[in-house]
Coordinates of C-alpha atoms and ligand atoms in Angstrom, one line a residue:
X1 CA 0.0 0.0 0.0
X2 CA 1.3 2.9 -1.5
X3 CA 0.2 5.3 1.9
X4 CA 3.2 8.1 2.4
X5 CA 3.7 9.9 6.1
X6 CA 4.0 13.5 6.9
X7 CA 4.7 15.4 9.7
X8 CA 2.8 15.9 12.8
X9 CA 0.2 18.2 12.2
X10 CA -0.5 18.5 8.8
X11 CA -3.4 16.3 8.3
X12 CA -4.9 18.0 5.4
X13 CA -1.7 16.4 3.2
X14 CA -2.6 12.7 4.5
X15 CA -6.2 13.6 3.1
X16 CA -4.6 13.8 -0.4
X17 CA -2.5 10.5 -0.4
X18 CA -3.8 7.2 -1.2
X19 CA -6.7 6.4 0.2
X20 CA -8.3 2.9 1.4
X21 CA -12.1 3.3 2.0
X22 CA -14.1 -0.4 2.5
X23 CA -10.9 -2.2 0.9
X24 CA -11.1 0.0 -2.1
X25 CA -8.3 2.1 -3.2
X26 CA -8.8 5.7 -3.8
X27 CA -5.8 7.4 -5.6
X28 CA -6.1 10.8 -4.9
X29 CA -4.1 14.0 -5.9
X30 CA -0.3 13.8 -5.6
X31 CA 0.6 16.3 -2.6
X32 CA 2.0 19.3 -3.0
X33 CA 2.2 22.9 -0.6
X34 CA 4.1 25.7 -0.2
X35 CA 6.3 27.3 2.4
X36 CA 7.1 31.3 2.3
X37 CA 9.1 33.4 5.0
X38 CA 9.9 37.1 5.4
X39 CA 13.0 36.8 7.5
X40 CA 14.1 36.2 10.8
X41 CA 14.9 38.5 13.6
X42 CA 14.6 40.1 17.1
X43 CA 11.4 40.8 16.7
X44 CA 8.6 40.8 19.4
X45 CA 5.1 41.2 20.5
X46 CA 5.9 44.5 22.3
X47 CA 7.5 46.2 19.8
X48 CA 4.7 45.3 16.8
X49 CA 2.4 47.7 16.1
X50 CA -0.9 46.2 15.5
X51 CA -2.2 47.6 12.6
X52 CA 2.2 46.7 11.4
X53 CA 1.0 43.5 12.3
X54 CA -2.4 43.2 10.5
X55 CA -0.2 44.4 7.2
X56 CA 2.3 41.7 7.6
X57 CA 0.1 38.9 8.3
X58 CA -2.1 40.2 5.1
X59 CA 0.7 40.4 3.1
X60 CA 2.0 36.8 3.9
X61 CA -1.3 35.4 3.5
X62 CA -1.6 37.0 0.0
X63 CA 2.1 35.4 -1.0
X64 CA 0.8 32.2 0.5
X65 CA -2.2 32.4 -1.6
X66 CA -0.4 33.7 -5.1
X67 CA 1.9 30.8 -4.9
X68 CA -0.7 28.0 -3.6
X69 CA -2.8 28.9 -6.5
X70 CA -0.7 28.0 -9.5
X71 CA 0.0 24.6 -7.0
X72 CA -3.2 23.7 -6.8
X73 CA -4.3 24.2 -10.7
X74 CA -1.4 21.8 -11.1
X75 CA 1.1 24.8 -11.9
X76 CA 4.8 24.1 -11.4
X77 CA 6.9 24.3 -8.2
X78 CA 9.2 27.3 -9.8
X79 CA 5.9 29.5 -10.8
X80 CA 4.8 29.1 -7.7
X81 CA 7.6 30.0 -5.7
X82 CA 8.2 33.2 -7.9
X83 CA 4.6 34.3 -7.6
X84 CA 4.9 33.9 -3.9
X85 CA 8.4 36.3 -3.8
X86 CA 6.8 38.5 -6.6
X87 CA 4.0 39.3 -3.9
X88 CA 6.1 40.2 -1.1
X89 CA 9.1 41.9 -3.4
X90 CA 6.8 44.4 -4.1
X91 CA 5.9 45.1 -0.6
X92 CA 7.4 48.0 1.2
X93 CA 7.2 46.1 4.2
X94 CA 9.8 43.4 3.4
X95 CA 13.6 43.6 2.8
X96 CA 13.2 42.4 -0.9
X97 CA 12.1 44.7 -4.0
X98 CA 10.1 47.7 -2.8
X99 CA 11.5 47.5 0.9
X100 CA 15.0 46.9 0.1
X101 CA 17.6 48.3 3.4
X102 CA 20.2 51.0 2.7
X103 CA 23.8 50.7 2.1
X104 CA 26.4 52.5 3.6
X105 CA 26.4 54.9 1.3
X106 CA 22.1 55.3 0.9
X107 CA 21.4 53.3 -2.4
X108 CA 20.1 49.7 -2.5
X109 CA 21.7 46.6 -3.8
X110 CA 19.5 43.7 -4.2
X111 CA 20.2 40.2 -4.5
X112 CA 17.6 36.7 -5.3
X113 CA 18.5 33.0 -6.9
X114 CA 16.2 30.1 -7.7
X115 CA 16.4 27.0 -8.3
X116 CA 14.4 24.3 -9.9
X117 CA 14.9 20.7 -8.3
X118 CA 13.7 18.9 -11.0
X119 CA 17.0 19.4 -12.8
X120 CA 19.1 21.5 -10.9
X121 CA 18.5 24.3 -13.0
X122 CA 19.7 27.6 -11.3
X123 CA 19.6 31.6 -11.5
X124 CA 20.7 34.2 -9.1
X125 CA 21.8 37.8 -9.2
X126 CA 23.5 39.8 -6.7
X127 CA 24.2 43.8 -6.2
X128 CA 21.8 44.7 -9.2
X129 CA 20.6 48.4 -8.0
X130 CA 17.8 49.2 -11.0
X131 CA 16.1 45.7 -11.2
X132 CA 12.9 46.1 -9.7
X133 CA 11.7 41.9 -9.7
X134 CA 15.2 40.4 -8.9
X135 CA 13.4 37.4 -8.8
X136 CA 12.2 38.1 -12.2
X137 CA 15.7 38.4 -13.1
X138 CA 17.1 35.3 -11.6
X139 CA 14.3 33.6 -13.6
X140 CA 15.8 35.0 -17.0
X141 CA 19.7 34.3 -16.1
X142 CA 18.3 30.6 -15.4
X143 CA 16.1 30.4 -18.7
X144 CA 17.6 33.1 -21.0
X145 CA 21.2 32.8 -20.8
X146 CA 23.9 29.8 -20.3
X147 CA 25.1 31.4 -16.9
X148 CA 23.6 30.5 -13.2
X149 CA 24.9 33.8 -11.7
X150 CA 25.5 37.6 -13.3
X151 CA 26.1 40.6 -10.9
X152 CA 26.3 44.3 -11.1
X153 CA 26.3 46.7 -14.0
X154 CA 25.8 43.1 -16.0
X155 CA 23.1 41.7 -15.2
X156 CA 21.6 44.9 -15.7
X157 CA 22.6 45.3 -19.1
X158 CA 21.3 41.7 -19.6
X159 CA 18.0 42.8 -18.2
X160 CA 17.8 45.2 -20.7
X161 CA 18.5 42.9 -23.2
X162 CA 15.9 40.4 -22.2
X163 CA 13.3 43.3 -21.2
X164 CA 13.0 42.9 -17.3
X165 CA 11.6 46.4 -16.0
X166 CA 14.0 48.8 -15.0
X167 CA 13.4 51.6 -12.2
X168 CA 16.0 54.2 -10.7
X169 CA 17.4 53.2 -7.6
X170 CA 15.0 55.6 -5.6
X171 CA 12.6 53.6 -6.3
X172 CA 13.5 51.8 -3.7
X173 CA 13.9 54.3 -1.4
X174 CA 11.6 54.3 2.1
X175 CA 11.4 56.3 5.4
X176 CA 11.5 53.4 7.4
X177 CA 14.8 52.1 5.6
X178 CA 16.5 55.0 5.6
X179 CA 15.6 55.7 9.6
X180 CA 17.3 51.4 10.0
X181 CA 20.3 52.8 8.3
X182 CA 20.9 56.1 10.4
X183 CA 20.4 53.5 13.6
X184 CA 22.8 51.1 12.7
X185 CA 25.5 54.0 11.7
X186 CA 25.4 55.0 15.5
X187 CA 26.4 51.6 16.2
X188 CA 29.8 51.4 17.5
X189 CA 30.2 47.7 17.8
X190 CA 31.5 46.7 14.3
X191 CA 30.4 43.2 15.0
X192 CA 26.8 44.1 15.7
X193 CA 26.8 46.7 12.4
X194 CA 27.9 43.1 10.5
X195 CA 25.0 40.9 12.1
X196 CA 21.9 41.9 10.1
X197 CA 19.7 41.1 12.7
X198 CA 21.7 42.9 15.2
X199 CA 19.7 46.7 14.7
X200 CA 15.9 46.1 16.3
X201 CA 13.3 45.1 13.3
X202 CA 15.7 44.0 11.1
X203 CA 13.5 41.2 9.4
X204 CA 12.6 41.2 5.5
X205 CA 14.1 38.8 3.4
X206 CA 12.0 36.9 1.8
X207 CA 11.5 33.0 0.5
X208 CA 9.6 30.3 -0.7
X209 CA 9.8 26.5 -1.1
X210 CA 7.6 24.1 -2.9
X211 CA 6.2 20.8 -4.1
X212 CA 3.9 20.4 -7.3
X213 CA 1.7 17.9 -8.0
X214 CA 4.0 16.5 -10.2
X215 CA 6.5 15.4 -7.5
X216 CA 8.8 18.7 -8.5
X217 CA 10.7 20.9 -5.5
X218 CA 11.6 24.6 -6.2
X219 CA 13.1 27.5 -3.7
X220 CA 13.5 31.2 -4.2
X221 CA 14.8 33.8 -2.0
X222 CA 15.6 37.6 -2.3
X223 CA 16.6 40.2 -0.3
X224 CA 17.7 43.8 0.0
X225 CA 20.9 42.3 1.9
X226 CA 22.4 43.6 5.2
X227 CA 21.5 47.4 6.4
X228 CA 24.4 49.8 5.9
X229 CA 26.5 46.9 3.9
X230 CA 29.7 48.3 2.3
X231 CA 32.2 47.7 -0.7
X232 CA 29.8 45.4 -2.6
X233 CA 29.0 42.8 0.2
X234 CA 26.9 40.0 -1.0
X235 CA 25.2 37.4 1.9
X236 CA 23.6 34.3 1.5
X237 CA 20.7 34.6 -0.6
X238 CA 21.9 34.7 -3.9
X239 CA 24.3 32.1 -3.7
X240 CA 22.9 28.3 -4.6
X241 CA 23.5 26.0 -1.5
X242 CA 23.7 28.9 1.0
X243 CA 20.5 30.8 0.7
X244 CA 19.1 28.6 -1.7
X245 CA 18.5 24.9 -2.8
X246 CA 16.3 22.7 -4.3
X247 CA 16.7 18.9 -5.4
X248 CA 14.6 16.4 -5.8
X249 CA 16.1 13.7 -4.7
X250 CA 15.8 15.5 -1.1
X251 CA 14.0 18.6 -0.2
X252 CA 14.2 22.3 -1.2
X253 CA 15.2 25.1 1.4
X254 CA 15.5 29.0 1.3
X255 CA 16.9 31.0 4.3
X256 CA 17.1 34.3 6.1
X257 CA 19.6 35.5 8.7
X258 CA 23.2 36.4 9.4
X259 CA 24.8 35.7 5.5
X260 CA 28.3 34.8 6.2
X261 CA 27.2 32.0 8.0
X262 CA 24.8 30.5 6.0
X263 CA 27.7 31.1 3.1
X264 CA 30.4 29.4 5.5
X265 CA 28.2 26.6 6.2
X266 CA 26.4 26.1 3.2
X267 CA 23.3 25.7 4.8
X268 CA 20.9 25.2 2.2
X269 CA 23.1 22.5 0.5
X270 CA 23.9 21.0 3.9
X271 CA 20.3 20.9 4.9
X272 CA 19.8 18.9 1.8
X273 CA 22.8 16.4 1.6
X274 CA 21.6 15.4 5.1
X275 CA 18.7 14.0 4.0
X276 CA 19.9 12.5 0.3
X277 CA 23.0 10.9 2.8
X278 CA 22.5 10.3 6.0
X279 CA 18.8 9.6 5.3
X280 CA 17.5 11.4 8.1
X281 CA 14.2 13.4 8.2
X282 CA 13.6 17.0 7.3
X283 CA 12.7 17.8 10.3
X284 CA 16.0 16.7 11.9
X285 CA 18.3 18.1 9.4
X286 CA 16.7 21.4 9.6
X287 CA 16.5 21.6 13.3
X288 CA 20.5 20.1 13.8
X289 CA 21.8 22.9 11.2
X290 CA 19.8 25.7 12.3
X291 CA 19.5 25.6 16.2
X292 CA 23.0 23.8 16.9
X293 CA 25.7 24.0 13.8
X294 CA 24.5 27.4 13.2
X295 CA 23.8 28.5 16.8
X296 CA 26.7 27.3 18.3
X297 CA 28.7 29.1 15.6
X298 CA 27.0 32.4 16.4
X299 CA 25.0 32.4 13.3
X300 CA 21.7 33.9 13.7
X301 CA 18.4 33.2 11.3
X302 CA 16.3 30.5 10.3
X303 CA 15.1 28.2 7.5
X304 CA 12.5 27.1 5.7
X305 CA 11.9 23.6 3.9
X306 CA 9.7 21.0 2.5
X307 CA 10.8 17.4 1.4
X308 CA 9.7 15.2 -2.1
X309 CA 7.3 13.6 0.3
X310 CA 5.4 17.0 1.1
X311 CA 7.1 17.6 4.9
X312 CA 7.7 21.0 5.9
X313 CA 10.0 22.3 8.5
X314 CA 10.4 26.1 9.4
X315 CA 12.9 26.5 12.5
X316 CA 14.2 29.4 13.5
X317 CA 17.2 30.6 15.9
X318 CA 15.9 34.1 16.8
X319 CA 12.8 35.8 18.5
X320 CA 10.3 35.5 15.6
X321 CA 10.6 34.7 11.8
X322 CA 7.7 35.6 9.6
X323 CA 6.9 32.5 8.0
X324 CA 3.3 30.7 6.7
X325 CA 2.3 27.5 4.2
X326 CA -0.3 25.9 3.1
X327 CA -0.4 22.2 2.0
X328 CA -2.9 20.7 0.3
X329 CA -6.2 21.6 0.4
X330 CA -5.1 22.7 4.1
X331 CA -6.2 26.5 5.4
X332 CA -3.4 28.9 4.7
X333 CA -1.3 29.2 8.2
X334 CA 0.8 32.9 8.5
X335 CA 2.9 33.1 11.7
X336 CA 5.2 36.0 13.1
X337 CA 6.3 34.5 16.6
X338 CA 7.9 31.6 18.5
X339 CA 5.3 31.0 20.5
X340 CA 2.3 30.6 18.5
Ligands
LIG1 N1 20.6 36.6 4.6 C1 20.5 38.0 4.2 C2 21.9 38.5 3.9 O1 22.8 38.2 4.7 C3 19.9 38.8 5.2 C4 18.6 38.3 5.9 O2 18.2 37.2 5.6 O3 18.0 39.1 6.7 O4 22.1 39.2 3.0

């Protein structure tokens, strides 16, 4: 019998395996679900405004549902993780697109990769300043060119080329940003200025990971990078196995946090080759990287993942991470909090 197991929990998913009713076997619709976050940080319940609040969780849900739709029409994994990032790229309230932090010197640099786990196909870009979908973009360099990865003044000209929209930097400029930036210039700690969830609020990048009905993973991730960066620093989430993986031989995993160590440890990838390897479950290799290799290393942030067999797993290392899925026919779920 043909019945598969998910996690604890997430009972809708079990409703869409093979079913055995009075002996006779019901094949229903192949899983599938989606998992989106919009970064990890020190935020809590006292210092959210409500009506912040009521725009985050509306925004998330809207990703969530973007996404879940193309899933559930029997879309593709890769679609459906760009739809969700689209959604919350053009958000001023997240550190992707729209919202993207400051640098040093008060423009924005913006970086996002894909990846499709079906064949390893892969597209990322990293410091473009006049790209306003990097997602978008990342999309292109993976379909449009022979490359996995252009940067800079490139991979704008290439945008032109292929006809992704343009904007001028300002674009991207916004009150709340620029107030982040003057913040973390006052910090005299140069290790706290590096840790991008060092400076209070400092959640925003964004994510999604999926499973199609045909069996196929995708992730996607972008982000406005680290507030007040410098000298053309890049983190995590444009790099394939640090911010971003997918494979469908294992699971598919996008992540938010404190860049240089998700780059040192590879911790998309890692997440990954834990289960392909050592066989273990999603949950376990998500939970040993995040809250122990990473922690004990000092590296702050959080993950989020779902397996060929439809399992999700969303830990996190720091006070909240805005995070939500929906599997199945399942109700959409948005959380901002540990404990809830
Ligand atoms: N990982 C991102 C970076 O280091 C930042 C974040 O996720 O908040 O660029």
């Amino acid at each position: 019998m043909n019945i598969r197991f998910f996690g604890a929990g997430f009972a809708g998913l079990a409703t869409t395996a093979l079913i055995w009713a009075s002996g006779v076997s019901m094949a229903s619709e192949q899983v599938y679900g989606l998992v989106i976050h919009g970064g990890a940080g020190t935020l809590t319940r006292e210092n959210l405004p409500a009506e912040t609040e009521t725009a985050l969780r509306k925004t998330l849900a809207d990703a969530l549902h973007a996404g879940h739709r193309i899933l559930a029409g029997g879309g593709r994994s890769l679609d459906a993780v760009i739809a969700s990032v689209s959604v919350l790229e053009d958000s001023p309230l997240f550190n992707a697109g729209k919202g993207a932090v400051y640098t040093w010197e008060e423009t924005h640099e913006l970086d996002a990769s894909l990846m499709d786990g079906r064949d390893l196909a892969a597209g990322a870009v990293a410091a473009v300043r006049n790209v306003r979908s990097p997602i978008e973009l990342a999309r292109r360099v993976m379909d449009d060119s022979p490359h996995v990865m252009l940067a800079g003044v490139g991979a704008e000209l290439f945008a032109q080329e292929v006809g992704v929209e343009l904007v001028e930097n300002s674009w991207f400029d916004t009150e709340f940003r620029l107030e982040q930036l003057h913040i973390a210039k006052q910090e005299t700690d140069p290790a706290a200025l590096l840790n991008p969830l060092a400076v209070e609020n400092k959640f925003g990048t964004v994510g999604a990971v999926a499973l199609d009905k045909d069996g196929n993973l995708a992730a996607a991730t972008s982000t406005g990078g680290t507030t007040a960066k410098r000298w053309g620093r890049v983190g995590d989430s444009p790099l394939i196995g640090a911010g971003t993986y997918a494979d469908n031989n294992s699971c598919a995993v996008s992540a938010t946090g404190h860049g240089e160590y998700f780059i040192r440890h590879a911790v998309a990838h890692d997440i990954c080759a834990r289960l392909a390897y050592q066989k273990v479950s999603l949950a376990e290799a998500a939970e040993y990287v995040v809250m122990e290799k990473l922690a004990d290393a000092g590296g702050d942030g959080g993950v989020i993942a779902i397996d060929r067999d439809g399992n999700i797993a969303m830990p996190f290392n720091t006070e909240g991470m805005y995070r939500g899925h929906r599997l199945g026919a399942d109700d959409p779920v948005v959380r901002i909090f540990k404990e809830e």
